[in-house]
PDB file of C-alpha atoms in Angstrom:
ATOM      1  CA  UNK T   9     -82.618-101.816  28.488  1.00 41.00           C
ATOM      2  CA  UNK T  10     -83.874-104.280  26.175  1.00 46.00           C
ATOM      3  CA  UNK T  11     -87.206-105.859  26.462  1.00 53.00           C
ATOM      4  CA  UNK T  12     -86.299-109.595  27.392  1.00 57.00           C
ATOM      5  CA  UNK T  13     -89.641-110.393  26.602  1.00 53.00           C
ATOM      6  CA  UNK T  14     -88.961-109.846  22.539  1.00 58.00           C
ATOM      7  CA  UNK T  15     -86.258-111.639  22.690  1.00 73.00           C
ATOM      8  CA  UNK T  16     -86.590-115.671  22.285  1.00 81.00           C
ATOM      9  CA  UNK T  17     -85.308-117.785  24.922  1.00 83.00           C
ATOM     10  CA  UNK T  18     -82.309-120.070  23.704  1.00 89.00           C
ATOM     11  CA  UNK T  19     -82.993-122.324  26.440  1.00 91.00           C
ATOM     12  CA  UNK T  20     -86.897-123.103  25.045  1.00 91.00           C
ATOM     13  CA  UNK T  21     -86.228-126.376  23.482  1.00 93.00           C
ATOM     14  CA  UNK T  22     -84.188-127.850  26.511  1.00 95.00           C
ATOM     15  CA  UNK T  23     -86.962-126.006  29.422  1.00 95.00           C
ATOM     16  CA  UNK T  24     -90.051-127.914  27.088  1.00 93.00           C
ATOM     17  CA  UNK T  25     -88.047-131.150  26.936  1.00 94.00           C
ATOM     18  CA  UNK T  26     -87.214-131.593  30.376  1.00 94.00           C
ATOM     19  CA  UNK T  27     -91.204-129.964  32.024  1.00 91.00           C
ATOM     20  CA  UNK T  28     -92.127-132.988  29.477  1.00 91.00           C
ATOM     21  CA  UNK T  29     -89.949-135.627  32.068  1.00 88.00           C
ATOM     22  CA  UNK T  30     -86.879-135.649  29.660  1.00 92.00           C
ATOM     23  CA  UNK T  31     -84.224-135.810  32.507  1.00 91.00           C
ATOM     24  CA  UNK T  32     -80.896-135.531  30.087  1.00 94.00           C
ATOM     25  CA  UNK T  33     -82.352-132.130  29.023  1.00 95.00           C
ATOM     26  CA  UNK T  34     -82.479-130.968  32.976  1.00 96.00           C
ATOM     27  CA  UNK T  35     -79.065-132.703  32.787  1.00 96.00           C
ATOM     28  CA  UNK T  36     -78.018-129.974  29.948  1.00 96.00           C
ATOM     29  CA  UNK T  37     -79.188-126.747  31.646  1.00 97.00           C
ATOM     30  CA  UNK T  38     -77.291-127.942  34.942  1.00 97.00           C
ATOM     31  CA  UNK T  39     -74.099-128.256  32.694  1.00 96.00           C
ATOM     32  CA  UNK T  40     -74.572-125.310  30.907  1.00 96.00           C
ATOM     33  CA  UNK T  41     -75.347-122.921  34.240  1.00 96.00           C
ATOM     34  CA  UNK T  42     -73.707-125.135  37.231  1.00 95.00           C
ATOM     35  CA  UNK T  43     -70.527-123.309  36.781  1.00 94.00           C
ATOM     36  CA  UNK T  44     -72.006-119.591  36.499  1.00 94.00           C
ATOM     37  CA  UNK T  45     -74.053-120.712  39.598  1.00 96.00           C
ATOM     38  CA  UNK T  46     -71.599-122.001  41.166  1.00 95.00           C
ATOM     39  CA  UNK T  47     -68.841-118.855  40.922  1.00 93.00           C
ATOM     40  CA  UNK T  48     -72.696-116.677  42.487  1.00 94.00           C
ATOM     41  CA  UNK T  49     -73.199-118.936  45.823  1.00 95.00           C
ATOM     42  CA  UNK T  50     -69.107-119.504  45.825  1.00 93.00           C
ATOM     43  CA  UNK T  51     -68.914-116.060  46.167  1.00 91.00           C
ATOM     44  CA  UNK T  52     -71.462-115.243  48.219  1.00 92.00           C
ATOM     45  CA  UNK T  53     -71.030-118.553  51.036  1.00 90.00           C
ATOM     46  CA  UNK T  54     -66.997-118.527  50.817  1.00 87.00           C
ATOM     47  CA  UNK T  55     -67.520-122.216  51.786  1.00 90.00           C
ATOM     48  CA  UNK T  56     -67.321-125.040  49.515  1.00 90.00           C
ATOM     49  CA  UNK T  57     -69.932-127.439  51.464  1.00 93.00           C
ATOM     50  CA  UNK T  58     -72.694-124.712  51.355  1.00 94.00           C
ATOM     51  CA  UNK T  59     -72.100-124.008  47.927  1.00 95.00           C
ATOM     52  CA  UNK T  60     -72.473-127.552  46.748  1.00 96.00           C
ATOM     53  CA  UNK T  61     -75.427-128.331  48.792  1.00 96.00           C
ATOM     54  CA  UNK T  62     -76.970-125.284  48.472  1.00 97.00           C
ATOM     55  CA  UNK T  63     -76.619-125.655  44.153  1.00 97.00           C
ATOM     56  CA  UNK T  64     -78.074-129.368  44.906  1.00 97.00           C
ATOM     57  CA  UNK T  65     -81.165-127.532  46.086  1.00 97.00           C
ATOM     58  CA  UNK T  66     -80.978-124.619  43.356  1.00 97.00           C
ATOM     59  CA  UNK T  67     -81.575-127.289  40.984  1.00 97.00           C
ATOM     60  CA  UNK T  68     -84.055-129.467  43.088  1.00 96.00           C
ATOM     61  CA  UNK T  69     -85.912-126.372  43.648  1.00 96.00           C
ATOM     62  CA  UNK T  70     -86.070-125.280  39.731  1.00 96.00           C
ATOM     63  CA  UNK T  71     -87.167-128.817  38.630  1.00 95.00           C
ATOM     64  CA  UNK T  72     -89.453-129.141  40.951  1.00 92.00           C
ATOM     65  CA  UNK T  73     -91.002-125.567  40.044  1.00 94.00           C
ATOM     66  CA  UNK T  74     -90.070-126.256  36.050  1.00 93.00           C
ATOM     67  CA  UNK T  75     -94.351-127.241  35.711  1.00 92.00           C
ATOM     68  CA  UNK T  76     -94.934-123.275  36.947  1.00 90.00           C
ATOM     69  CA  UNK T  77     -92.479-121.829  34.335  1.00 91.00           C
ATOM     70  CA  UNK T  78     -94.446-119.804  32.356  1.00 86.00           C
ATOM     71  CA  UNK T  79     -92.035-118.226  30.220  1.00 86.00           C
ATOM     72  CA  UNK T  80     -92.213-114.800  31.114  1.00 86.00           C
ATOM     73  CA  UNK T  81     -88.190-114.507  31.734  1.00 90.00           C
ATOM     74  CA  UNK T  82     -85.541-116.422  30.199  1.00 93.00           C
ATOM     75  CA  UNK T  83     -84.900-119.454  32.028  1.00 95.00           C
ATOM     76  CA  UNK T  84     -81.247-118.397  32.450  1.00 94.00           C
ATOM     77  CA  UNK T  85     -83.263-115.273  34.544  1.00 95.00           C
ATOM     78  CA  UNK T  86     -85.231-117.419  35.988  1.00 96.00           C
ATOM     79  CA  UNK T  87     -82.869-119.879  37.731  1.00 96.00           C
ATOM     80  CA  UNK T  88     -80.228-116.901  38.711  1.00 96.00           C
ATOM     81  CA  UNK T  89     -83.809-115.703  41.118  1.00 96.00           C
ATOM     82  CA  UNK T  90     -84.188-119.392  42.561  1.00 97.00           C
ATOM     83  CA  UNK T  91     -80.364-119.062  43.010  1.00 97.00           C
ATOM     84  CA  UNK T  92     -79.757-115.526  44.194  1.00 97.00           C
ATOM     85  CA  UNK T  93     -83.351-116.042  46.400  1.00 96.00           C
ATOM     86  CA  UNK T  94     -82.447-119.506  48.124  1.00 97.00           C
ATOM     87  CA  UNK T  95     -78.792-117.988  48.699  1.00 96.00           C
ATOM     88  CA  UNK T  96     -79.908-115.144  50.885  1.00 95.00           C
ATOM     89  CA  UNK T  97     -82.514-117.222  52.794  1.00 95.00           C
ATOM     90  CA  UNK T  98     -78.782-119.703  53.859  1.00 95.00           C
ATOM     91  CA  UNK T  99     -76.966-116.757  54.638  1.00 93.00           C
ATOM     92  CA  UNK T 100     -80.153-115.275  57.254  1.00 91.00           C
ATOM     93  CA  UNK T 101     -80.071-118.614  58.565  1.00 90.00           C
ATOM     94  CA  UNK T 102     -75.992-119.004  58.813  1.00 87.00           C
ATOM     95  CA  UNK T 103     -76.417-115.422  60.208  1.00 83.00           C
ATOM     96  CA  UNK T 104     -78.969-116.150  62.936  1.00 82.00           C
ATOM     97  CA  UNK T 105     -76.856-119.580  63.671  1.00 78.00           C
ATOM     98  CA  UNK T 106     -73.839-117.176  64.806  1.00 73.00           C
ATOM     99  CA  UNK T 107     -72.437-116.826  61.417  1.00 64.00           C
ATOM    100  CA  UNK T 108     -69.013-117.943  60.683  1.00 62.00           C
ATOM    101  CA  UNK T 109     -65.869-117.532  61.671  1.00 57.00           C
ATOM    102  CA  UNK T 110     -62.796-116.447  59.160  1.00 53.00           C
ATOM    103  CA  UNK T 111     -60.875-119.461  59.782  1.00 55.00           C
ATOM    104  CA  UNK T 112     -63.881-121.588  58.624  1.00 59.00           C
ATOM    105  CA  UNK T 113     -63.473-119.321  55.364  1.00 59.00           C
ATOM    106  CA  UNK T 114     -62.201-121.162  52.204  1.00 63.00           C
ATOM    107  CA  UNK T 115     -58.337-120.831  51.459  1.00 52.00           C
ATOM    108  CA  UNK T 116     -59.556-121.927  48.002  1.00 51.00           C
ATOM    109  CA  UNK T 117     -58.867-118.823  46.182  1.00 45.00           C
ATOM    110  CA  UNK T 118     -54.936-119.059  47.011  1.00 42.00           C
ATOM    111  CA  UNK T 119     -54.624-121.557  45.233  1.00 48.00           C
ATOM    112  CA  UNK T 120     -56.253-120.394  42.236  1.00 49.00           C
ATOM    113  CA  UNK T 121     -53.664-120.657  38.968  1.00 47.00           C
ATOM    114  CA  UNK T 122     -54.879-117.390  37.904  1.00 47.00           C
ATOM    115  CA  UNK T 123     -53.817-115.511  41.025  1.00 48.00           C
ATOM    116  CA  UNK T 124     -50.479-117.167  41.205  1.00 46.00           C
ATOM    117  CA  UNK T 125     -48.710-116.704  37.925  1.00 50.00           C
ATOM    118  CA  UNK T 126     -45.198-118.108  37.483  1.00 45.00           C
ATOM    119  CA  UNK T 127     -43.704-114.446  38.073  1.00 48.00           C
ATOM    120  CA  UNK T 128     -45.256-114.619  41.590  1.00 52.00           C
ATOM    121  CA  UNK T 129     -44.271-118.512  42.434  1.00 55.00           C
ATOM    122  CA  UNK T 130     -41.041-117.341  41.860  1.00 58.00           C
ATOM    123  CA  UNK T 131     -41.130-114.454  44.140  1.00 71.00           C
ATOM    124  CA  UNK T 132     -41.962-115.696  47.431  1.00 75.00           C
ATOM    125  CA  UNK T 133     -42.851-111.820  48.821  1.00 76.00           C
ATOM    126  CA  UNK T 134     -44.725-110.821  46.346  1.00 72.00           C
ATOM    127  CA  UNK T 135     -46.393-114.258  46.325  1.00 75.00           C
ATOM    128  CA  UNK T 136     -47.031-113.966  49.668  1.00 80.00           C
ATOM    129  CA  UNK T 137     -48.478-110.207  49.480  1.00 77.00           C
ATOM    130  CA  UNK T 138     -51.002-111.009  46.843  1.00 76.00           C
ATOM    131  CA  UNK T 139     -52.531-114.095  49.357  1.00 79.00           C
ATOM    132  CA  UNK T 140     -52.624-111.756  52.246  1.00 82.00           C
ATOM    133  CA  UNK T 141     -54.823-109.477  50.045  1.00 82.00           C
ATOM    134  CA  UNK T 142     -56.867-111.863  48.587  1.00 82.00           C
ATOM    135  CA  UNK T 143     -57.691-113.011  51.902  1.00 84.00           C
ATOM    136  CA  UNK T 144     -58.377-109.510  52.836  1.00 87.00           C
ATOM    137  CA  UNK T 145     -60.969-109.158  49.724  1.00 88.00           C
ATOM    138  CA  UNK T 146     -62.728-112.232  50.851  1.00 87.00           C
ATOM    139  CA  UNK T 147     -62.986-110.601  54.171  1.00 88.00           C
ATOM    140  CA  UNK T 148     -64.052-107.514  52.754  1.00 91.00           C
ATOM    141  CA  UNK T 149     -66.854-109.307  50.824  1.00 91.00           C
ATOM    142  CA  UNK T 150     -68.068-111.123  54.078  1.00 89.00           C
ATOM    143  CA  UNK T 151     -68.438-107.614  55.917  1.00 91.00           C
ATOM    144  CA  UNK T 152     -70.616-106.128  52.883  1.00 94.00           C
ATOM    145  CA  UNK T 153     -74.231-106.335  53.294  1.00 94.00           C
ATOM    146  CA  UNK T 154     -76.233-109.804  51.948  1.00 93.00           C
ATOM    147  CA  UNK T 155     -77.141-106.691  49.509  1.00 94.00           C
ATOM    148  CA  UNK T 156     -74.037-105.341  48.325  1.00 96.00           C
ATOM    149  CA  UNK T 157     -71.980-108.735  48.027  1.00 95.00           C
ATOM    150  CA  UNK T 158     -75.157-109.665  45.515  1.00 96.00           C
ATOM    151  CA  UNK T 159     -74.690-107.220  42.871  1.00 97.00           C
ATOM    152  CA  UNK T 160     -70.716-107.217  43.501  1.00 96.00           C
ATOM    153  CA  UNK T 161     -70.696-111.154  42.817  1.00 95.00           C
ATOM    154  CA  UNK T 162     -73.039-110.613  40.158  1.00 96.00           C
ATOM    155  CA  UNK T 163     -71.293-107.205  38.373  1.00 96.00           C
ATOM    156  CA  UNK T 164     -67.460-107.478  39.306  1.00 95.00           C
ATOM    157  CA  UNK T 165     -67.222-111.180  39.566  1.00 94.00           C
ATOM    158  CA  UNK T 166     -69.738-112.287  36.928  1.00 94.00           C
ATOM    159  CA  UNK T 167     -69.433-109.869  34.381  1.00 94.00           C
ATOM    160  CA  UNK T 168     -73.324-109.737  34.674  1.00 95.00           C
ATOM    161  CA  UNK T 169     -74.397-106.354  32.981  1.00 96.00           C
ATOM    162  CA  UNK T 170     -76.671-103.927  34.838  1.00 97.00           C
ATOM    163  CA  UNK T 171     -80.052-104.208  33.315  1.00 96.00           C
ATOM    164  CA  UNK T 172     -79.666-108.035  33.760  1.00 95.00           C
ATOM    165  CA  UNK T 173     -79.042-107.621  37.595  1.00 97.00           C
ATOM    166  CA  UNK T 174     -81.764-106.216  37.561  1.00 97.00           C
ATOM    167  CA  UNK T 175     -84.158-108.206  35.761  1.00 95.00           C
ATOM    168  CA  UNK T 176     -82.585-111.212  38.133  1.00 95.00           C
ATOM    169  CA  UNK T 177     -83.183-108.883  41.519  1.00 96.00           C
ATOM    170  CA  UNK T 178     -86.571-107.488  40.249  1.00 94.00           C
ATOM    171  CA  UNK T 179     -85.215-104.087  40.986  1.00 96.00           C
ATOM    172  CA  UNK T 180     -84.050-100.975  39.082  1.00 97.00           C
ATOM    173  CA  UNK T 181     -80.939-100.506  37.704  1.00 97.00           C
ATOM    174  CA  UNK T 182     -80.660 -97.279  39.681  1.00 97.00           C
ATOM    175  CA  UNK T 183     -80.594 -99.015  42.690  1.00 97.00           C
ATOM    176  CA  UNK T 184     -78.117-101.870  41.278  1.00 97.00           C
ATOM    177  CA  UNK T 185     -75.780 -98.554  40.062  1.00 97.00           C
ATOM    178  CA  UNK T 186     -76.186 -97.177  43.878  1.00 97.00           C
ATOM    179  CA  UNK T 187     -75.516-100.574  45.714  1.00 97.00           C
ATOM    180  CA  UNK T 188     -72.375-101.064  43.682  1.00 96.00           C
ATOM    181  CA  UNK T 189     -71.374 -97.140  44.357  1.00 96.00           C
ATOM    182  CA  UNK T 190     -71.225 -97.975  48.119  1.00 96.00           C
ATOM    183  CA  UNK T 191     -69.906-101.669  48.196  1.00 96.00           C
ATOM    184  CA  UNK T 192     -66.777-100.274  46.359  1.00 95.00           C
ATOM    185  CA  UNK T 193     -66.355 -97.831  48.471  1.00 94.00           C
ATOM    186  CA  UNK T 194     -66.544 -99.819  51.508  1.00 94.00           C
ATOM    187  CA  UNK T 195     -64.287-102.337  49.479  1.00 94.00           C
ATOM    188  CA  UNK T 196     -61.981 -99.422  48.881  1.00 92.00           C
ATOM    189  CA  UNK T 197     -61.682 -98.260  52.774  1.00 91.00           C
ATOM    190  CA  UNK T 198     -60.972-102.645  54.095  1.00 89.00           C
ATOM    191  CA  UNK T 199     -58.091-102.860  51.940  1.00 88.00           C
ATOM    192  CA  UNK T 200     -56.632 -99.511  51.807  1.00 85.00           C
ATOM    193  CA  UNK T 201     -54.095-100.757  54.367  1.00 79.00           C
ATOM    194  CA  UNK T 202     -52.996-103.804  51.813  1.00 73.00           C
ATOM    195  CA  UNK T 203     -52.464-101.764  48.647  1.00 71.00           C
ATOM    196  CA  UNK T 204     -49.305-100.162  47.568  1.00 67.00           C
TER     197      UNK T 204
ATOM    198  CA  UNK Y  12     -53.207 -95.466  49.766  1.00 76.00           C
ATOM    199  CA  UNK Y  13     -56.669 -96.663  48.564  1.00 80.00           C
ATOM    200  CA  UNK Y  14     -57.219 -98.853  45.538  1.00 84.00           C
ATOM    201  CA  UNK Y  15     -59.246 -97.172  42.308  1.00 87.00           C
ATOM    202  CA  UNK Y  16     -62.146 -98.648  41.606  1.00 87.00           C
ATOM    203  CA  UNK Y  17     -61.243-100.099  38.791  1.00 88.00           C
ATOM    204  CA  UNK Y  18     -58.126-101.716  40.422  1.00 87.00           C
ATOM    205  CA  UNK Y  19     -61.064-102.860  42.950  1.00 88.00           C
ATOM    206  CA  UNK Y  20     -62.686-104.804  40.288  1.00 89.00           C
ATOM    207  CA  UNK Y  21     -59.572-105.505  38.577  1.00 87.00           C
ATOM    208  CA  UNK Y  22     -59.126-107.882  41.560  1.00 86.00           C
ATOM    209  CA  UNK Y  23     -62.597-108.923  42.010  1.00 90.00           C
ATOM    210  CA  UNK Y  24     -62.750-110.076  38.263  1.00 88.00           C
ATOM    211  CA  UNK Y  25     -60.086-112.449  39.106  1.00 85.00           C
ATOM    212  CA  UNK Y  26     -62.427-114.217  41.158  1.00 87.00           C
ATOM    213  CA  UNK Y  27     -63.915-115.623  37.829  1.00 84.00           C
ATOM    214  CA  UNK Y  28     -61.679-118.050  37.629  1.00 81.00           C
ATOM    215  CA  UNK Y  29     -62.505-119.564  40.533  1.00 79.00           C
ATOM    216  CA  UNK Y  30     -63.571-123.120  39.229  1.00 83.00           C
ATOM    217  CA  UNK Y  31     -64.814-126.613  41.032  1.00 89.00           C
ATOM    218  CA  UNK Y  32     -62.493-129.497  39.897  1.00 88.00           C
ATOM    219  CA  UNK Y  33     -62.680-130.871  36.982  1.00 89.00           C
ATOM    220  CA  UNK Y  34     -65.140-133.958  36.876  1.00 91.00           C
ATOM    221  CA  UNK Y  35     -67.518-132.087  39.847  1.00 95.00           C
ATOM    222  CA  UNK Y  36     -70.659-132.048  37.394  1.00 95.00           C
ATOM    223  CA  UNK Y  37     -70.698-135.443  36.337  1.00 95.00           C
ATOM    224  CA  UNK Y  38     -70.725-136.412  40.187  1.00 95.00           C
ATOM    225  CA  UNK Y  39     -72.723-133.859  40.905  1.00 96.00           C
ATOM    226  CA  UNK Y  40     -75.210-135.060  37.952  1.00 96.00           C
ATOM    227  CA  UNK Y  41     -75.219-138.365  39.923  1.00 96.00           C
ATOM    228  CA  UNK Y  42     -75.925-136.964  43.170  1.00 96.00           C
ATOM    229  CA  UNK Y  43     -78.572-134.337  41.868  1.00 96.00           C
ATOM    230  CA  UNK Y  44     -80.701-137.716  40.493  1.00 94.00           C
ATOM    231  CA  UNK Y  45     -80.169-140.369  43.532  1.00 93.00           C
ATOM    232  CA  UNK Y  46     -81.615-137.228  45.468  1.00 92.00           C
ATOM    233  CA  UNK Y  47     -84.725-136.663  43.014  1.00 89.00           C
ATOM    234  CA  UNK Y  48     -85.284-140.055  43.502  1.00 88.00           C
ATOM    235  CA  UNK Y  49     -84.836-140.634  46.920  1.00 89.00           C
ATOM    236  CA  UNK Y  50     -87.355-137.891  46.708  1.00 84.00           C
ATOM    237  CA  UNK Y  51     -90.026-138.792  44.795  1.00 82.00           C
ATOM    238  CA  UNK Y  52     -89.825-142.268  45.948  1.00 82.00           C
ATOM    239  CA  UNK Y  53     -90.892-140.779  49.971  1.00 80.00           C
ATOM    240  CA  UNK Y  54     -93.592-139.007  48.162  1.00 75.00           C
ATOM    241  CA  UNK Y  55     -95.291-141.590  46.669  1.00 72.00           C
ATOM    242  CA  UNK Y  56     -94.657-144.525  49.363  1.00 71.00           C
ATOM    243  CA  UNK Y  57     -96.450-147.445  49.130  1.00 66.00           C
ATOM    244  CA  UNK Y  58     -99.609-145.782  46.315  1.00 68.00           C
ATOM    245  CA  UNK Y  59     -96.332-145.083  44.657  1.00 68.00           C
ATOM    246  CA  UNK Y  60     -94.716-148.159  44.162  1.00 68.00           C
ATOM    247  CA  UNK Y  61     -98.352-150.367  43.570  1.00 71.00           C
ATOM    248  CA  UNK Y  62     -99.072-147.671  40.663  1.00 67.00           C
ATOM    249  CA  UNK Y  63     -95.563-148.182  39.364  1.00 68.00           C
ATOM    250  CA  UNK Y  64     -95.793-151.909  39.525  1.00 70.00           C
ATOM    251  CA  UNK Y  65     -99.038-152.419  37.678  1.00 69.00           C
ATOM    252  CA  UNK Y  66     -98.190-149.615  35.358  1.00 63.00           C
ATOM    253  CA  UNK Y  67     -94.739-152.154  34.437  1.00 68.00           C
ATOM    254  CA  UNK Y  68     -96.892-155.265  34.496  1.00 67.00           C
ATOM    255  CA  UNK Y  69     -99.710-153.425  31.868  1.00 66.00           C
ATOM    256  CA  UNK Y  70     -97.126-152.452  29.590  1.00 63.00           C
ATOM    257  CA  UNK Y  71     -95.379-156.061  29.671  1.00 69.00           C
ATOM    258  CA  UNK Y  72     -98.202-156.956  27.001  1.00 68.00           C
ATOM    259  CA  UNK Y  73     -98.633-160.836  26.122  1.00 70.00           C
ATOM    260  CA  UNK Y  74     -95.601-162.024  28.319  1.00 73.00           C
ATOM    261  CA  UNK Y  75     -97.496-160.755  30.940  1.00 72.00           C
ATOM    262  CA  UNK Y  76     -99.669-163.515  31.362  1.00 78.00           C
ATOM    263  CA  UNK Y  77     -96.464-165.647  31.667  1.00 82.00           C
ATOM    264  CA  UNK Y  78     -95.449-163.256  34.409  1.00 78.00           C
ATOM    265  CA  UNK Y  79     -98.539-163.322  36.067  1.00 80.00           C
ATOM    266  CA  UNK Y  80     -98.614-167.747  35.851  1.00 85.00           C
ATOM    267  CA  UNK Y  81     -94.893-167.972  36.835  1.00 87.00           C
ATOM    268  CA  UNK Y  82     -96.227-165.417  39.993  1.00 84.00           C
ATOM    269  CA  UNK Y  83     -98.717-167.846  41.095  1.00 88.00           C
ATOM    270  CA  UNK Y  84     -97.465-171.113  40.925  1.00 88.00           C
ATOM    271  CA  UNK Y  85     -94.604-169.164  43.298  1.00 90.00           C
ATOM    272  CA  UNK Y  86     -96.708-168.169  45.057  1.00 89.00           C
ATOM    273  CA  UNK Y  87     -98.462-171.730  45.897  1.00 90.00           C
ATOM    274  CA  UNK Y  88     -95.149-173.095  45.958  1.00 90.00           C
ATOM    275  CA  UNK Y  89     -94.450-170.665  48.877  1.00 89.00           C
ATOM    276  CA  UNK Y  90     -97.043-171.808  50.321  1.00 88.00           C
ATOM    277  CA  UNK Y  91     -96.913-175.562  50.050  1.00 87.00           C
ATOM    278  CA  UNK Y  92     -92.961-175.255  51.463  1.00 86.00           C
ATOM    279  CA  UNK Y  93     -93.818-172.856  54.593  1.00 86.00           C
ATOM    280  CA  UNK Y  94     -97.118-174.228  55.862  1.00 81.00           C
ATOM    281  CA  UNK Y  95     -96.231-176.432  58.824  1.00 75.00           C
ATOM    282  CA  UNK Y  96     -97.243-180.349  58.052  1.00 70.00           C
ATOM    283  CA  UNK Y  97     -98.624-183.513  60.551  1.00 68.00           C
ATOM    284  CA  UNK Y  98     -95.804-184.823  60.182  1.00 65.00           C
ATOM    285  CA  UNK Y  99     -93.902-181.837  61.904  1.00 63.00           C
ATOM    286  CA  UNK Y 100     -96.199-182.734  64.693  1.00 61.00           C
ATOM    287  CA  UNK Y 101     -95.785-186.292  64.329  1.00 63.00           C
ATOM    288  CA  UNK Y 102     -92.170-185.661  64.675  1.00 61.00           C
ATOM    289  CA  UNK Y 103     -91.530-183.335  67.150  1.00 57.00           C
ATOM    290  CA  UNK Y 104     -89.733-184.750  70.404  1.00 62.00           C
ATOM    291  CA  UNK Y 105     -91.887-187.242  73.497  1.00 60.00           C
ATOM    292  CA  UNK Y 106     -91.838-185.026  76.555  1.00 60.00           C
ATOM    293  CA  UNK Y 107     -88.682-186.961  78.935  1.00 63.00           C
ATOM    294  CA  UNK Y 108     -89.050-187.389  82.861  1.00 65.00           C
ATOM    295  CA  UNK Y 109     -86.905-184.724  84.743  1.00 61.00           C
ATOM    296  CA  UNK Y 110     -84.372-186.640  86.904  1.00 61.00           C
ATOM    297  CA  UNK Y 111     -85.702-185.979  90.590  1.00 64.00           C
ATOM    298  CA  UNK Y 112     -88.839-185.958  92.039  1.00 64.00           C
ATOM    299  CA  UNK Y 113     -91.392-182.837  92.039  1.00 60.00           C
ATOM    300  CA  UNK Y 114     -92.642-181.778  95.543  1.00 66.00           C
ATOM    301  CA  UNK Y 115     -95.519-179.854  95.914  1.00 65.00           C
ATOM    302  CA  UNK Y 116     -95.257-178.102  98.970  1.00 67.00           C
ATOM    303  CA  UNK Y 117     -97.408-179.225 101.764  1.00 63.00           C
ATOM    304  CA  UNK Y 118    -100.531-177.021 102.056  1.00 61.00           C
ATOM    305  CA  UNK Y 119    -100.669-175.096 105.544  1.00 58.00           C
ATOM    306  CA  UNK Y 120    -102.729-176.165 107.709  1.00 55.00           C
ATOM    307  CA  UNK Y 121    -104.120-175.139 110.539  1.00 53.00           C
ATOM    308  CA  UNK Y 122    -103.394-177.997 113.210  1.00 56.00           C
ATOM    309  CA  UNK Y 123    -106.159-178.550 115.570  1.00 54.00           C
ATOM    310  CA  UNK Y 124    -104.126-179.497 118.296  1.00 57.00           C
ATOM    311  CA  UNK Y 125    -102.477-176.036 118.657  1.00 56.00           C
ATOM    312  CA  UNK Y 126    -106.048-174.668 118.854  1.00 56.00           C
ATOM    313  CA  UNK Y 127    -107.057-174.308 122.148  1.00 59.00           C
ATOM    314  CA  UNK Y 128    -110.788-175.340 121.787  1.00 56.00           C
ATOM    315  CA  UNK Y 129    -111.788-175.676 125.790  1.00 59.00           C
ATOM    316  CA  UNK Y 130    -114.503-173.592 126.574  1.00 57.00           C
ATOM    317  CA  UNK Y 131    -114.065-170.603 128.018  1.00 50.00           C
ATOM    318  CA  UNK Y 132    -115.071-169.899 131.881  1.00 50.00           C
ATOM    319  CA  UNK Y 133    -114.887-166.292 131.915  1.00 49.00           C
ATOM    320  CA  UNK Y 134    -117.582-165.768 129.532  1.00 47.00           C
ATOM    321  CA  UNK Y 135    -118.484-162.303 129.519  1.00 46.00           C
ATOM    322  CA  UNK Y 136    -122.210-161.169 130.548  1.00 47.00           C
ATOM    323  CA  UNK Y 137    -124.595-162.919 128.587  1.00 47.00           C
ATOM    324  CA  UNK Y 138    -122.360-165.264 127.264  1.00 46.00           C
ATOM    325  CA  UNK Y 139    -124.063-169.210 127.118  1.00 47.00           C
ATOM    326  CA  UNK Y 140    -122.015-171.782 128.538  1.00 45.00           C
ATOM    327  CA  UNK Y 141    -121.934-175.093 127.474  1.00 46.00           C
TER     328      UNK Y 141
END
């Protein structure tokens, strides 16, 4: 695992400028990490409006906390930590409120151009199966515990390496691998009826 | 049939392409700054407003005297225009008579005739008769 503290933070300059009140520098950080964080929050909540509100709150929190950022980790790791913690807190609150019905889940994933290629468009049966599979995948993702969903989102969807996930979650790499293993087993069993 | 871990990984990796619509972050930044300003304003309140105003005023340089003079003149003019004048009272319409007679209700006076002032003939023991 490479020691992050030995590597210079690529965002050091932007962070320093943002700390001194340069809002344009903070805008640049939002534009740099906004899309990744959007993916993280969206795949954890499966709800567009919740994702938007949470992302606003995450960046607001980061902006307010910037004077306390000591640079012990990279800005990327730090803002991911804020995003994960705030999203997990949000999910706990949502669960206490009574969760979310499957009807409330966004179906936007079904419109994803990456999932609907021209050959599938030409074959309605295949397209409908793919839609069904995506729907089941989203449901299976939501049936995972928050801790397991977090590692699946970060590793399988976002492509973040184990070591980086461990740093963000402040846990060991072994724990990350173990959570991934159990999450994959769970997803396999949930999807077996729809897999040909 | 169960999907393999690799197949699950491939299926999940497709979700990487889920992105917000184009232009989303332009609007996002606008909203972010709007919220930030509103929050800062509510935190600072009147004290912050006064501080900002005085900072702005002190940063004006020599022109602050012109602004100050203008502001003082505007204040005096506003007071002069808005303060009530004697003529306002003189021009006020005189009170007019009402068209009907206003009668005060007669006071309730006990009628002496109705009162029995005769001396009582059947005074009780010890009562003095006049």
